Short mmCIF file of C-alpha atoms (C1' of nucleotides) in Angstrom, two decimals:
data_model
loop_
_atom_site.label_atom_id
_atom_site.label_comp_id
_atom_site.label_asym_id
_atom_site.label_seq_id
_atom_site.Cartn_x
_atom_site.Cartn_y
_atom_site.Cartn_z
CA MET A 1 16.19 -43.74 -206.39
CA LYS A 2 19.11 -46.14 -206.09
CA THR A 3 21.41 -46.41 -203.10
CA GLU A 4 24.51 -44.92 -204.64
CA THR A 5 27.48 -46.63 -203.03
CA LYS A 6 29.80 -43.99 -201.63
CA ARG A 7 33.26 -43.67 -203.00
CA GLY A 8 36.35 -43.28 -200.87
CA ARG A 9 37.51 -45.01 -197.76
CA PRO A 10 34.57 -46.05 -195.59
CA ARG A 11 34.10 -44.73 -192.09
CA LYS A 12 35.04 -46.96 -189.19
CA PHE A 13 32.53 -45.40 -186.80
CA ASP A 14 28.83 -44.80 -186.54
CA GLU A 15 27.97 -41.13 -186.31
CA ASP A 16 25.09 -41.53 -183.87
CA VAL A 17 26.97 -43.84 -181.54
CA THR A 18 29.87 -41.42 -181.54
CA LEU A 19 27.62 -38.47 -180.77
CA ASP A 20 26.16 -40.35 -177.83
CA ARG A 21 29.65 -40.97 -176.49
CA ILE A 22 30.56 -37.32 -176.92
CA MET A 23 27.34 -36.45 -175.14
CA LEU A 24 28.35 -38.40 -172.06
CA VAL A 25 31.67 -36.59 -171.78
CA PHE A 26 30.07 -33.15 -172.02
CA TRP A 27 27.32 -34.27 -169.69
CA ARG A 28 29.77 -35.12 -166.95
CA GLN A 29 32.32 -32.37 -167.33
CA GLY A 30 30.55 -29.55 -169.07
CA TYR A 31 31.69 -27.73 -172.19
CA ALA A 32 34.66 -25.70 -171.03
CA ALA A 33 36.26 -28.41 -168.90
CA THR A 34 36.14 -30.98 -171.69
CA SER A 35 39.13 -31.28 -174.01
CA LEU A 36 39.20 -32.70 -177.50
CA ASP A 37 41.68 -35.29 -176.32
CA GLN A 38 39.11 -36.59 -173.85
CA ILE A 39 36.51 -36.71 -176.59
CA ALA A 40 38.93 -38.51 -178.85
CA GLU A 41 39.65 -41.05 -176.15
CA ALA A 42 35.97 -41.56 -175.33
CA THR A 43 35.04 -42.10 -178.97
CA GLY A 44 38.11 -44.00 -180.11
CA LEU A 45 38.58 -41.50 -182.92
CA ASN A 46 41.39 -39.04 -183.44
CA ARG A 47 40.92 -35.33 -183.67
CA PRO A 48 41.06 -34.93 -187.46
CA SER A 49 38.27 -37.48 -187.85
CA LEU A 50 36.21 -35.68 -185.23
CA TYR A 51 36.67 -32.35 -186.93
CA ALA A 52 35.84 -33.79 -190.33
CA ALA A 53 32.65 -35.33 -189.02
CA PHE A 54 31.36 -32.78 -186.54
CA GLY A 55 33.34 -29.56 -186.91
CA SER A 56 34.79 -27.61 -184.02
CA LYS A 57 34.36 -28.35 -180.35
CA LYS A 58 31.61 -25.78 -180.17
CA GLU A 59 29.74 -27.37 -183.08
CA MET A 60 30.10 -30.78 -181.46
CA TYR A 61 28.59 -29.45 -178.29
CA LEU A 62 25.70 -27.75 -180.03
CA LYS A 63 24.99 -30.89 -182.06
CA VAL A 64 25.01 -32.91 -178.86
CA ILE A 65 22.65 -30.50 -177.15
CA GLY A 66 20.23 -30.65 -180.06
CA ARG A 67 20.40 -34.41 -180.08
CA PHE A 68 19.78 -34.50 -176.37
CA ALA A 69 16.75 -32.25 -176.70
CA ASP A 70 15.33 -34.55 -179.36
CA GLN A 71 15.93 -37.70 -177.33
CA MET A 72 14.61 -36.09 -174.19
CA GLN A 73 11.44 -34.95 -175.89
CA ALA A 74 10.83 -38.37 -177.39
CA HIS A 75 11.53 -40.03 -174.08
CA LEU A 76 9.12 -37.84 -172.14
CA HIS A 77 6.52 -38.02 -174.87
CA ASP A 78 6.60 -41.81 -174.73
CA ALA A 79 6.30 -41.71 -170.96
CA GLY A 80 3.26 -39.48 -171.31
CA LEU A 81 1.56 -42.13 -173.41
CA THR A 82 1.72 -44.76 -170.67
CA ALA A 83 -1.12 -43.15 -168.73
CA SER A 84 -4.37 -41.36 -169.46
CA GLY A 85 -5.76 -38.16 -168.08
CA LEU A 86 -3.79 -34.97 -167.56
CA HIS A 87 -2.74 -35.59 -164.00
CA PRO A 88 -1.54 -39.18 -164.43
CA ARG A 89 0.24 -38.35 -167.67
CA LEU A 90 2.09 -35.46 -166.07
CA LYS A 91 3.14 -37.68 -163.21
CA ALA A 92 4.39 -40.31 -165.62
CA ILE A 93 6.43 -37.69 -167.44
CA MET A 94 7.88 -36.35 -164.22
CA THR A 95 8.85 -39.84 -163.15
CA ALA A 96 10.54 -40.52 -166.46
CA ALA A 97 12.45 -37.26 -166.30
CA ILE A 98 13.60 -37.90 -162.74
CA ASP A 99 14.74 -41.40 -163.65
CA LEU A 100 16.74 -39.97 -166.51
CA TYR A 101 18.24 -37.21 -164.36
CA CYS A 102 19.23 -39.80 -161.78
CA GLY A 103 20.91 -42.13 -164.23
CA LYS A 104 18.12 -44.65 -164.53
CA SER A 105 17.66 -44.56 -168.28
CA SER A 106 19.24 -45.90 -171.43
CA LEU A 107 20.63 -42.45 -172.17
CA CYS A 108 22.87 -42.15 -169.16
CA ASN A 109 23.64 -44.23 -166.09
CA ALA A 110 24.86 -41.51 -163.75
CA ALA A 111 23.00 -38.80 -161.85
CA TYR A 112 24.07 -35.90 -164.05
CA GLY A 113 20.70 -34.14 -164.18
CA CYS A 114 19.60 -32.55 -167.45
CA LEU A 115 22.44 -32.02 -169.92
CA ALA A 116 21.26 -28.53 -170.84
CA ILE A 117 20.50 -27.32 -167.33
CA SER A 118 23.64 -28.86 -165.91
CA THR A 119 26.19 -27.74 -168.48
CA LEU A 120 24.77 -25.31 -171.02
CA THR A 121 23.53 -22.84 -168.40
CA THR A 122 27.10 -21.98 -167.44
CA GLU A 123 28.14 -21.03 -170.96
CA VAL A 124 25.07 -18.95 -171.71
CA ALA A 125 26.18 -15.63 -170.26
CA ASP A 126 29.24 -15.21 -172.45
CA ASP A 127 28.19 -16.67 -175.79
CA PRO A 128 25.12 -15.61 -177.79
CA ASP A 129 25.00 -18.89 -179.73
CA PHE A 130 24.81 -20.87 -176.52
CA LYS A 131 22.28 -18.46 -175.11
CA SER A 132 19.87 -18.79 -178.02
CA MET A 133 20.30 -22.55 -177.98
CA MET A 134 19.44 -22.56 -174.30
CA ALA A 135 16.37 -20.40 -174.87
CA HIS A 136 15.34 -22.78 -177.62
CA VAL A 137 15.67 -25.82 -175.38
CA VAL A 138 13.65 -24.24 -172.58
CA GLU A 139 11.02 -23.08 -175.06
CA ARG A 140 10.71 -26.61 -176.42
CA MET A 141 10.11 -27.98 -172.98
CA ASP A 142 7.46 -25.35 -172.28
CA GLN A 143 5.84 -26.19 -175.60
CA GLY A 144 5.78 -29.88 -174.82
CA PHE A 145 3.95 -29.37 -171.57
CA ALA A 146 1.61 -26.81 -173.14
CA ASP A 147 0.71 -29.21 -175.94
CA LEU A 148 -0.08 -31.96 -173.47
CA ILE A 149 -2.26 -29.76 -171.30
CA ARG A 150 -4.04 -28.34 -174.34
CA GLU A 151 -4.71 -31.82 -175.64
CA GLU A 152 -6.04 -33.08 -172.34
CA THR A 153 -8.22 -30.08 -171.51
CA LYS A 154 -9.47 -29.31 -175.02
CA GLY A 155 -10.48 -25.68 -174.89
CA LEU A 156 -11.43 -25.66 -171.23
CA VAL A 157 -8.34 -23.73 -170.25
CA PRO A 158 -7.43 -20.34 -171.72
CA GLU A 159 -4.24 -20.46 -173.74
CA ALA A 160 -2.50 -17.98 -171.45
CA ASN A 161 -3.18 -19.98 -168.29
CA LEU A 162 -2.17 -23.13 -170.02
CA ARG A 163 1.19 -21.76 -171.10
CA PHE A 164 1.73 -20.41 -167.64
CA THR A 165 1.18 -23.80 -166.06
CA ALA A 166 3.48 -25.35 -168.65
CA GLN A 167 6.24 -22.91 -167.70
CA HIS A 168 5.69 -23.79 -164.10
CA LEU A 169 6.08 -27.49 -164.83
CA SER A 170 9.31 -26.86 -166.74
CA LEU A 171 10.53 -24.79 -163.85
CA ILE A 172 9.94 -27.66 -161.46
CA LEU A 173 11.85 -30.01 -163.72
CA HIS A 174 14.78 -27.62 -163.97
CA GLY A 175 14.96 -27.37 -160.22
CA ILE A 176 14.79 -31.12 -159.92
CA SER A 177 17.63 -31.47 -162.40
CA VAL A 178 19.81 -29.26 -160.23
CA ARG A 179 19.05 -31.30 -157.15
CA ALA A 180 19.60 -34.58 -158.98
CA ARG A 181 23.10 -33.50 -160.01
CA THR A 182 23.75 -32.30 -156.49
CA GLY A 183 23.13 -35.82 -155.25
CA GLU A 184 19.57 -35.81 -153.93
CA SER A 185 17.92 -39.23 -153.90
CA ARG A 186 15.49 -40.32 -156.58
CA THR A 187 12.70 -40.96 -154.09
CA ALA A 188 13.04 -37.53 -152.52
CA LEU A 189 12.85 -35.90 -155.93
CA GLN A 190 9.91 -38.09 -156.83
CA GLU A 191 8.03 -36.87 -153.78
CA LEU A 192 8.79 -33.27 -154.62
CA ALA A 193 7.61 -33.70 -158.18
CA GLU A 194 4.40 -35.44 -157.19
CA ALA A 195 3.52 -32.73 -154.73
CA ALA A 196 4.25 -30.11 -157.37
CA VAL A 197 1.98 -31.73 -159.92
CA ASP A 198 -0.74 -32.15 -157.31
CA ARG A 199 -0.63 -28.45 -156.58
CA LEU A 200 -0.50 -27.38 -160.20
CA VAL A 201 -3.24 -29.45 -161.81
CA PRO A 202 -6.36 -31.04 -160.33
CA GLU A 203 -6.65 -34.79 -159.82
CA THR A 204 -9.71 -35.06 -162.07
CA ALA A 205 -9.56 -33.87 -165.64
CA SER A 206 -12.98 -32.24 -165.52
CA GLN A 207 -11.88 -29.46 -163.19
CA THR A 208 -10.50 -26.24 -164.54
CA VAL A 209 -6.77 -25.84 -164.43
CA VAL A 210 -5.30 -22.81 -162.67
CA MET B 1 44.16 -6.53 -126.61
CA LYS B 2 46.19 -4.07 -128.65
CA THR B 3 46.09 -3.70 -132.41
CA GLU B 4 49.45 -5.23 -133.17
CA THR B 5 50.79 -3.45 -136.22
CA LYS B 6 51.73 -5.99 -138.85
CA ARG B 7 55.26 -6.31 -140.01
CA GLY B 8 56.27 -6.54 -143.61
CA ARG B 9 55.20 -4.67 -146.69
CA PRO B 10 51.52 -3.72 -146.50
CA ARG B 11 49.00 -4.96 -149.01
CA LYS B 12 47.88 -2.65 -151.76
CA PHE B 13 44.45 -4.23 -152.12
CA ASP B 14 41.38 -4.95 -150.03
CA GLU B 15 40.65 -8.63 -149.75
CA ASP B 16 36.85 -8.30 -149.80
CA VAL B 17 36.76 -5.93 -152.75
CA THR B 18 39.06 -8.27 -154.64
CA LEU B 19 36.90 -11.30 -153.85
CA ASP B 20 33.85 -9.46 -155.16
CA ARG B 21 35.69 -8.75 -158.42
CA ILE B 22 36.74 -12.36 -158.72
CA MET B 23 33.13 -13.33 -158.06
CA LEU B 24 31.91 -11.37 -161.05
CA VAL B 25 34.33 -13.08 -163.41
CA PHE B 26 33.34 -16.57 -162.24
CA TRP B 27 29.70 -15.54 -162.29
CA ARG B 28 29.82 -14.63 -165.94
CA GLN B 29 32.11 -17.32 -167.32
CA GLY B 30 31.91 -20.17 -164.87
CA TYR B 31 34.83 -21.94 -163.20
CA ALA B 32 36.43 -23.90 -166.02
CA ALA B 33 36.25 -21.15 -168.64
CA THR B 34 37.87 -18.58 -166.37
CA SER B 35 41.63 -18.18 -166.47
CA LEU B 36 43.86 -16.73 -163.79
CA ASP B 37 44.99 -14.08 -166.26
CA GLN B 38 41.41 -12.87 -166.52
CA ILE B 39 41.13 -12.80 -162.75
CA ALA B 40 44.41 -10.94 -162.52
CA GLU B 41 43.18 -8.39 -165.01
CA ALA B 42 39.82 -7.98 -163.30
CA THR B 43 41.39 -7.47 -159.90
CA GLY B 44 44.45 -5.47 -160.93
CA LEU B 45 46.65 -7.96 -159.11
CA ASN B 46 49.21 -10.34 -160.55
CA ARG B 47 49.05 -14.07 -160.16
CA PRO B 48 51.58 -14.50 -157.34
CA SER B 49 49.66 -12.02 -155.19
CA LEU B 50 46.45 -13.86 -155.93
CA TYR B 51 47.96 -17.18 -154.98
CA ALA B 52 49.45 -15.77 -151.81
CA ALA B 53 46.13 -14.30 -150.75
CA PHE B 54 43.62 -16.90 -151.88
CA GLY B 55 45.46 -20.04 -152.91
CA SER B 56 44.75 -21.93 -156.10
CA LYS B 57 42.05 -21.20 -158.63
CA LYS B 58 39.89 -23.83 -157.03
CA GLU B 59 40.27 -22.30 -153.59
CA MET B 60 39.44 -18.89 -155.01
CA TYR B 61 36.28 -20.27 -156.51
CA LEU B 62 35.20 -22.04 -153.35
CA LYS B 63 35.89 -18.91 -151.30
CA VAL B 64 33.81 -16.91 -153.76
CA ILE B 65 30.94 -19.39 -153.60
CA GLY B 66 30.95 -19.28 -149.82
CA ARG B 67 31.01 -15.51 -149.88
CA PHE B 68 28.15 -15.47 -152.35
CA ALA B 69 26.08 -17.79 -150.18
CA ASP B 70 26.63 -15.51 -147.21
CA GLN B 71 25.73 -12.38 -149.11
CA MET B 72 22.74 -14.04 -150.70
CA GLN B 73 21.41 -15.26 -147.39
CA ALA B 74 21.83 -11.84 -145.81
CA HIS B 75 20.20 -10.19 -148.81
CA LEU B 76 17.17 -12.45 -148.77
CA HIS B 77 16.91 -12.32 -145.00
CA ASP B 78 16.77 -8.54 -145.13
CA ALA B 79 14.15 -8.67 -147.84
CA GLY B 80 12.10 -10.98 -145.67
CA LEU B 81 12.07 -8.36 -142.94
CA THR B 82 10.37 -5.74 -145.11
CA ALA B 83 6.98 -7.46 -144.81
CA SER B 84 5.00 -9.32 -142.19
CA GLY B 85 3.12 -12.58 -142.39
CA LEU B 86 4.39 -15.71 -144.09
CA HIS B 87 2.90 -15.09 -147.50
CA PRO B 88 4.03 -11.46 -147.90
CA ARG B 89 7.47 -12.23 -146.55
CA LEU B 90 7.96 -15.07 -149.00
CA LYS B 91 6.89 -12.84 -151.85
CA ALA B 92 9.32 -10.17 -150.75
CA ILE B 93 12.11 -12.72 -150.68
CA MET B 94 11.20 -14.03 -154.11
CA THR B 95 11.18 -10.52 -155.51
CA ALA B 96 14.57 -9.78 -154.02
CA ALA B 97 16.02 -12.99 -155.41
CA ILE B 98 14.63 -12.34 -158.86
CA ASP B 99 15.98 -8.81 -158.85
CA LEU B 100 19.39 -10.16 -157.94
CA TYR B 101 19.24 -12.89 -160.58
CA CYS B 102 18.28 -10.30 -163.18
CA GLY B 103 21.10 -7.92 -162.35
CA LYS B 104 19.07 -5.47 -160.28
CA SER B 105 21.11 -5.53 -157.10
CA SER B 106 24.31 -4.12 -155.68
CA LEU B 107 25.92 -7.53 -156.03
CA CYS B 108 25.74 -7.79 -159.79
CA ASN B 109 24.33 -5.71 -162.62
CA ALA B 110 23.83 -8.42 -165.23
CA ALA B 111 21.27 -11.20 -165.54
CA TYR B 112 23.57 -14.04 -164.54
CA GLY B 113 21.10 -15.89 -162.33
CA CYS B 114 22.38 -17.49 -159.12
CA LEU B 115 26.15 -17.92 -159.02
CA ALA B 116 25.92 -21.43 -157.61
CA ILE B 117 23.12 -22.69 -159.83
CA SER B 118 24.60 -21.07 -162.92
CA THR B 119 28.22 -22.10 -162.57
CA LEU B 120 28.81 -24.55 -159.73
CA THR B 121 26.26 -27.08 -160.98
CA THR B 122 28.42 -27.85 -163.99
CA GLU B 123 31.49 -28.74 -161.95
CA VAL B 124 29.66 -30.89 -159.46
CA ALA B 125 29.67 -34.21 -161.32
CA ASP B 126 33.44 -34.51 -161.58
CA ASP B 127 34.71 -33.06 -158.32
CA PRO B 128 33.65 -34.19 -154.83
CA ASP B 129 34.71 -30.89 -153.23
CA PHE B 130 32.47 -28.96 -155.56
CA LYS B 131 29.69 -31.44 -155.06
CA SER B 132 29.68 -31.15 -151.29
CA MET B 133 29.90 -27.38 -151.56
CA MET B 134 26.88 -27.41 -153.83
CA ALA B 135 24.94 -29.66 -151.46
CA HIS B 136 25.84 -27.29 -148.67
CA VAL B 137 24.59 -24.25 -150.57
CA VAL B 138 21.29 -25.91 -151.45
CA GLU B 139 20.88 -27.11 -147.88
CA ARG B 140 21.43 -23.59 -146.60
CA MET B 141 18.72 -22.26 -148.86
CA ASP B 142 16.30 -24.96 -147.73
CA GLN B 143 17.16 -24.15 -144.13
CA GLY B 144 16.53 -20.46 -144.67
CA PHE B 145 13.05 -21.06 -146.00
CA ALA B 146 12.33 -23.65 -143.33
CA ASP B 147 13.36 -21.26 -140.58
CA LEU B 148 11.11 -18.57 -141.96
CA ILE B 149 8.10 -20.84 -142.24
CA ARG B 150 8.71 -22.28 -138.79
CA GLU B 151 8.93 -18.81 -137.32
CA GLU B 152 5.76 -17.62 -139.01
CA THR B 153 3.65 -20.69 -138.27
CA LYS B 154 4.93 -21.46 -134.77
CA GLY B 155 4.17 -25.11 -134.30
CA LEU B 156 1.09 -25.19 -136.50
CA VAL B 157 2.91 -27.05 -139.24
CA PRO B 158 4.65 -30.39 -138.71
CA GLU B 159 8.40 -30.16 -139.19
CA ALA B 160 8.33 -32.62 -142.09
CA ASN B 161 5.73 -30.67 -144.07
CA LEU B 162 7.53 -27.48 -143.35
CA ARG B 163 10.83 -28.75 -144.67
CA PHE B 164 9.09 -30.12 -147.70
CA THR B 165 7.56 -26.75 -148.53
CA ALA B 166 10.93 -25.12 -148.00
CA GLN B 167 12.52 -27.49 -150.51
CA HIS B 168 9.77 -26.66 -152.93
CA LEU B 169 10.44 -22.94 -152.57
CA SER B 170 14.16 -23.45 -153.16
CA LEU B 171 13.32 -25.52 -156.20
CA ILE B 172 11.26 -22.69 -157.63
CA LEU B 173 14.10 -20.27 -157.07
CA HIS B 174 16.59 -22.57 -158.78
CA GLY B 175 14.32 -22.86 -161.79
CA ILE B 176 13.91 -19.11 -161.87
CA SER B 177 17.66 -18.67 -161.75
CA VAL B 178 18.02 -20.83 -164.85
CA ARG B 179 15.42 -18.84 -166.72
CA ALA B 180 16.93 -15.54 -165.62
CA ARG B 181 20.31 -16.51 -167.07
CA THR B 182 18.60 -17.73 -170.21
CA GLY B 183 17.22 -14.24 -170.74
CA GLU B 184 13.65 -14.34 -169.47
CA SER B 185 12.27 -10.98 -168.39
CA ARG B 186 12.08 -9.94 -164.80
CA THR B 187 8.34 -9.39 -164.93
CA ALA B 188 7.68 -12.83 -166.39
CA LEU B 189 9.75 -14.43 -163.65
CA GLN B 190 8.01 -12.32 -161.07
CA GLU B 191 4.63 -13.61 -162.24
CA LEU B 192 5.85 -17.19 -162.10
CA ALA B 193 7.21 -16.74 -158.60
CA GLU B 194 4.05 -15.11 -157.31
CA ALA B 195 1.89 -17.88 -158.66
CA ALA B 196 4.20 -20.44 -157.13
CA VAL B 197 4.03 -18.86 -153.71
CA ASP B 198 0.26 -18.55 -153.98
CA ARG B 199 -0.02 -22.25 -154.65
CA LEU B 200 2.41 -23.26 -151.94
CA VAL B 201 1.27 -21.24 -148.96
CA PRO B 202 -2.11 -19.75 -148.08
CA GLU B 203 -2.74 -16.03 -148.25
CA THR B 204 -3.62 -15.78 -144.58
CA ALA B 205 -1.23 -16.97 -141.92
CA SER B 206 -3.91 -18.65 -139.84
CA GLN B 207 -4.52 -21.39 -142.38
CA THR B 208 -2.53 -24.57 -142.25
CA VAL B 209 0.32 -24.87 -144.70
CA VAL B 210 0.41 -27.83 -147.08
"C1'" DT Y 1 45.82 -51.00 -213.40
"C1'" DT Y 2 45.42 -46.26 -212.77
"C1'" DT Y 3 42.81 -42.46 -211.07
"C1'" DT Y 4 39.78 -40.33 -207.91
"C1'" DT Y 5 37.61 -39.78 -203.57
"C1'" DT Y 6 37.25 -40.08 -198.76
"C1'" DT Y 7 38.95 -41.42 -194.13
"C1'" DT Y 8 42.64 -42.24 -190.99
"C1'" DG Y 9 46.61 -41.29 -188.10
"C1'" DT Y 10 50.93 -39.04 -187.06
"C1'" DA Y 11 52.99 -35.08 -186.12
"C1'" DC Y 12 53.00 -30.46 -185.57
"C1'" DC Y 13 51.98 -25.15 -184.75
"C1'" DG Y 14 51.04 -21.33 -182.11
"C1'" DT Y 15 48.93 -20.12 -178.05
"C1'" DA Y 16 47.11 -20.30 -173.40
"C1'" DT Y 17 47.08 -22.65 -169.17
"C1'" DC Y 18 48.31 -23.05 -163.95
"C1'" DG Y 19 51.54 -22.47 -160.80
"C1'" DC Y 20 55.97 -20.86 -159.03
"C1'" DA Y 21 61.15 -19.01 -158.63
"C1'" DC Y 22 63.38 -15.15 -157.76
"C1'" DA Y 23 64.68 -10.64 -157.28
"C1'" DT Y 24 62.83 -6.17 -155.64
"C1'" DA Y 25 60.22 -3.13 -152.64
"C1'" DA Y 26 58.18 -1.54 -148.38
"C1'" DA Y 27 57.10 -1.96 -143.96
"C1'" DT Y 28 58.53 -3.16 -138.71
"C1'" DA Y 29 61.88 -4.89 -134.92
"C1'" DG Y 30 66.01 -4.60 -132.64
"C1'" DC W 1 71.50 1.18 -139.65
"C1'" DT W 2 70.83 -3.73 -140.04
"C1'" DA W 3 67.96 -7.64 -139.93
"C1'" DT W 4 63.51 -9.54 -140.62
"C1'" DT W 5 59.12 -9.99 -142.49
"C1'" DT W 6 55.67 -9.56 -145.90
"C1'" DA W 7 54.00 -8.11 -150.53
"C1'" DT W 8 54.90 -7.11 -155.41
"C1'" DG W 9 56.04 -7.97 -160.20
"C1'" DT W 10 58.76 -9.87 -163.86
"C1'" DG W 11 59.43 -13.79 -166.06
"C1'" DC W 12 59.66 -18.64 -166.80
"C1'" DG W 13 58.70 -23.64 -167.18
"C1'" DA W 14 56.18 -27.57 -168.17
"C1'" DT W 15 52.13 -28.87 -169.83
"C1'" DA W 16 47.71 -28.83 -172.24
"C1'" DC W 17 44.87 -26.60 -175.41
"C1'" DG W 18 42.19 -26.22 -180.12
"C1'" DG W 19 42.96 -26.86 -184.65
"C1'" DT W 20 45.37 -28.42 -188.99
"C1'" DA W 21 48.93 -30.10 -192.67
"C1'" DC W 22 50.22 -34.01 -194.75
"C1'" DA W 23 51.03 -38.55 -196.06
"C1'" DA W 24 49.32 -43.29 -195.85
"C1'" DA W 25 45.30 -46.24 -196.42
"C1'" DA W 26 41.04 -48.01 -198.23
"C1'" DA W 27 37.38 -47.92 -200.95
"C1'" DA W 28 34.95 -47.07 -205.77
"C1'" DA W 29 35.36 -45.44 -210.72
"C1'" DA W 30 37.49 -45.53 -215.15
#
DNA sequence: TTTTTTTTGTACCGTATCGCACATAAATAG
DNA sequence: CTATTTATGTGCGATACGGTACAAAAAAAA
């Protein structure tokens, strides 16, 4: 399998870097309030190049949301590996999420909360494509927490209870995202999250959850 | 004090009814995606009348948010009066909020979640006026819960703990709003809320909270 | 070189946007 | 009746919007 050199004029931009720049614009302003001119300015590209590479504004946004979900999942997964035991791992994940929501991550340096919660939620009521994307993102987050709990409690917790607790953890994170974007301090959110985890899962892994 | 009859041509519309109609448009589409033509169509007024009565689009939106916060607070307060004891009252409030978020209230008949969480959150990062309004709305919700807990536990719970639990309850409601707009069923949200309240406050009022 | 393929950038199209000017209408005050 | 005050509705104006046509540019292929 040889690396066939592409014909035609080469691109002057990196697709991933560009998507990250587009992401930041949508993250700050939301979908509806963002114009293609702003995206063009933020990326250094002109509109025809943007359309050729990513399609319409809506497609750009959906691509960005999907990319964000991927990066978010990887980020939180990594954070969950820095500790051991259900309770400590959950706390590590919460901390990582709060840092990200408050602009303390490589992804974003402003307190914009979660991209999906902060901007996609608005568009959901009037557009089925956005709505199913939103449901997908939330479902992924629930799944992530469920997988972690399942792994750490190996059969000790009924699947139904486990999924329920996972939903509850997602819920907490969504609420924290809202407060992060509203301007609440990182330490205040950290306290809230810690208390929430303490109430949801026991300190020692041997106890039954829920 | 006599009812001075106003001079000039009388208005053909009721200001409150009109604001409620404007509210529904913003509730579905959000601030940025809503045009004044859509508002004009929804209210039956033309743009000059709208501007004369409510000012710019931004002022309309802020007025609507304030009105929503008032109505929401009254709605939840009333719901809290239908039961007695901290735990039952909180559950009643949660149920009322979920019904409203899912379109089962006189305010709105569609599952649009909370107007502020669903639409104002997006605008917050780029506009200080919206941001302070959002902080104000969240603060009011925290206050409402704090007042209720304080009233029901009369001095048994330290003010700090009490406020902390109130924030946690608001957080839950914000997360539920997101899921309601995303399409989650009312019963599923009801289960989540009940479990959350069970974990946050004891069943019997005599126990210490948190 | 000539041809083919792909990207770039200018310039544009039709439409929608917010906000307002201005004339008209409907009420009261004198 | 005349003047004044307030609300209505048509219509416009300047701008911004999403999206695209088209020609120039930059690479590989023939």
